Amino acid sequence: MHAYRIHALIKARGKDRLVNVRGRASIYQAIDRLQRLGLIAVRESGSVDKRPERRVYEITEQGRKATGHWLKEMLTETGNEFPEFLVGVSFLTVLTPEEVQQELAKRAERLQTELDALDAAFQQAGDVPRVFMLEEELRRASVRTELGWLGSVLDDLRAKRISWTDQWLMEMAAKYNSQIDDREGTAS
């Protein structure tokens, strides 16, 4: 395929929700890198009707092997991804409990909208074989799970079972810093 067709197919198949391909420039960068690594090669080149030259690419044998290796790794390894949301959760005490509740409620609303759209897409997919829908199925399960978790955290914030103040945070920091100092003192 040529780069424009690759970009169009990624978007048409909804893979742009899985892979960041903002514009065709990112496709060209990926193609250049894959070509430098010997994973793809130019199959043909030419132009039609005064259009710019169009290169059609194909995967090499080395590319097939690398793809198989990468996929096996992706399917078995848990990875060292650093999702932004997890970072936000780990530092949420910078905000007040009320601010956290407000922001998490917004996230829950957005996720519910996303889940509704995913459910609608599943309905529209009809008899598409499951193997082609697995990533969407996993996304639905992940969104449902996160929505359940958010609901429980929001319930606890509303009921003040999860709460903090600046004073309490300073007390906790002093307590845990003291424990770390004690452990480090005994370790030396």
Tab-separated table of C-alpha atoms in Angstrom, residues 3-31:
chain	number	residue	atom	x	y	z
A	3	ALA	CA	1.096	5.928	2.704
A	4	TYR	CA	-2.202	7.704	2.026
A	5	ARG	CA	-4.028	4.356	1.772
A	6	ILE	CA	-2.374	3.083	4.968
A	7	HIS	CA	-3.523	6.207	6.842
A	8	ALA	CA	-7.059	5.942	5.421
A	9	LEU	CA	-7.332	2.256	6.373
A	10	ILE	CA	-6.094	2.856	9.906
A	11	LYS	CA	-8.817	5.477	10.378
A	12	ALA	CA	-11.528	3.491	8.576
A	13	ARG	CA	-10.904	0.435	10.725
A	14	GLY	CA	-10.881	2.465	13.948
A	15	LYS	CA	-7.266	1.584	14.670
A	16	ASP	CA	-6.507	5.275	15.214
A	17	ARG	CA	-8.047	4.764	18.676
A	18	LEU	CA	-5.249	2.273	19.391
A	19	VAL	CA	-2.311	3.790	17.534
A	20	ASN	CA	-1.470	7.466	17.522
A	21	VAL	CA	-1.532	8.536	13.869
A	22	ARG	CA	-2.597	12.167	14.014
A	23	GLY	CA	-1.754	12.858	10.406
A	24	ARG	CA	-0.123	11.362	7.382
A	25	ALA	CA	3.232	12.838	8.452
A	26	SER	CA	3.427	10.310	11.280
A	27	ILE	CA	2.771	7.529	8.753
A	28	TYR	CA	5.639	8.799	6.574
A	29	GLN	CA	7.944	8.914	9.625
A	30	ALA	CA	7.002	5.340	10.524
A	31	ILE	CA	7.537	4.218	6.923
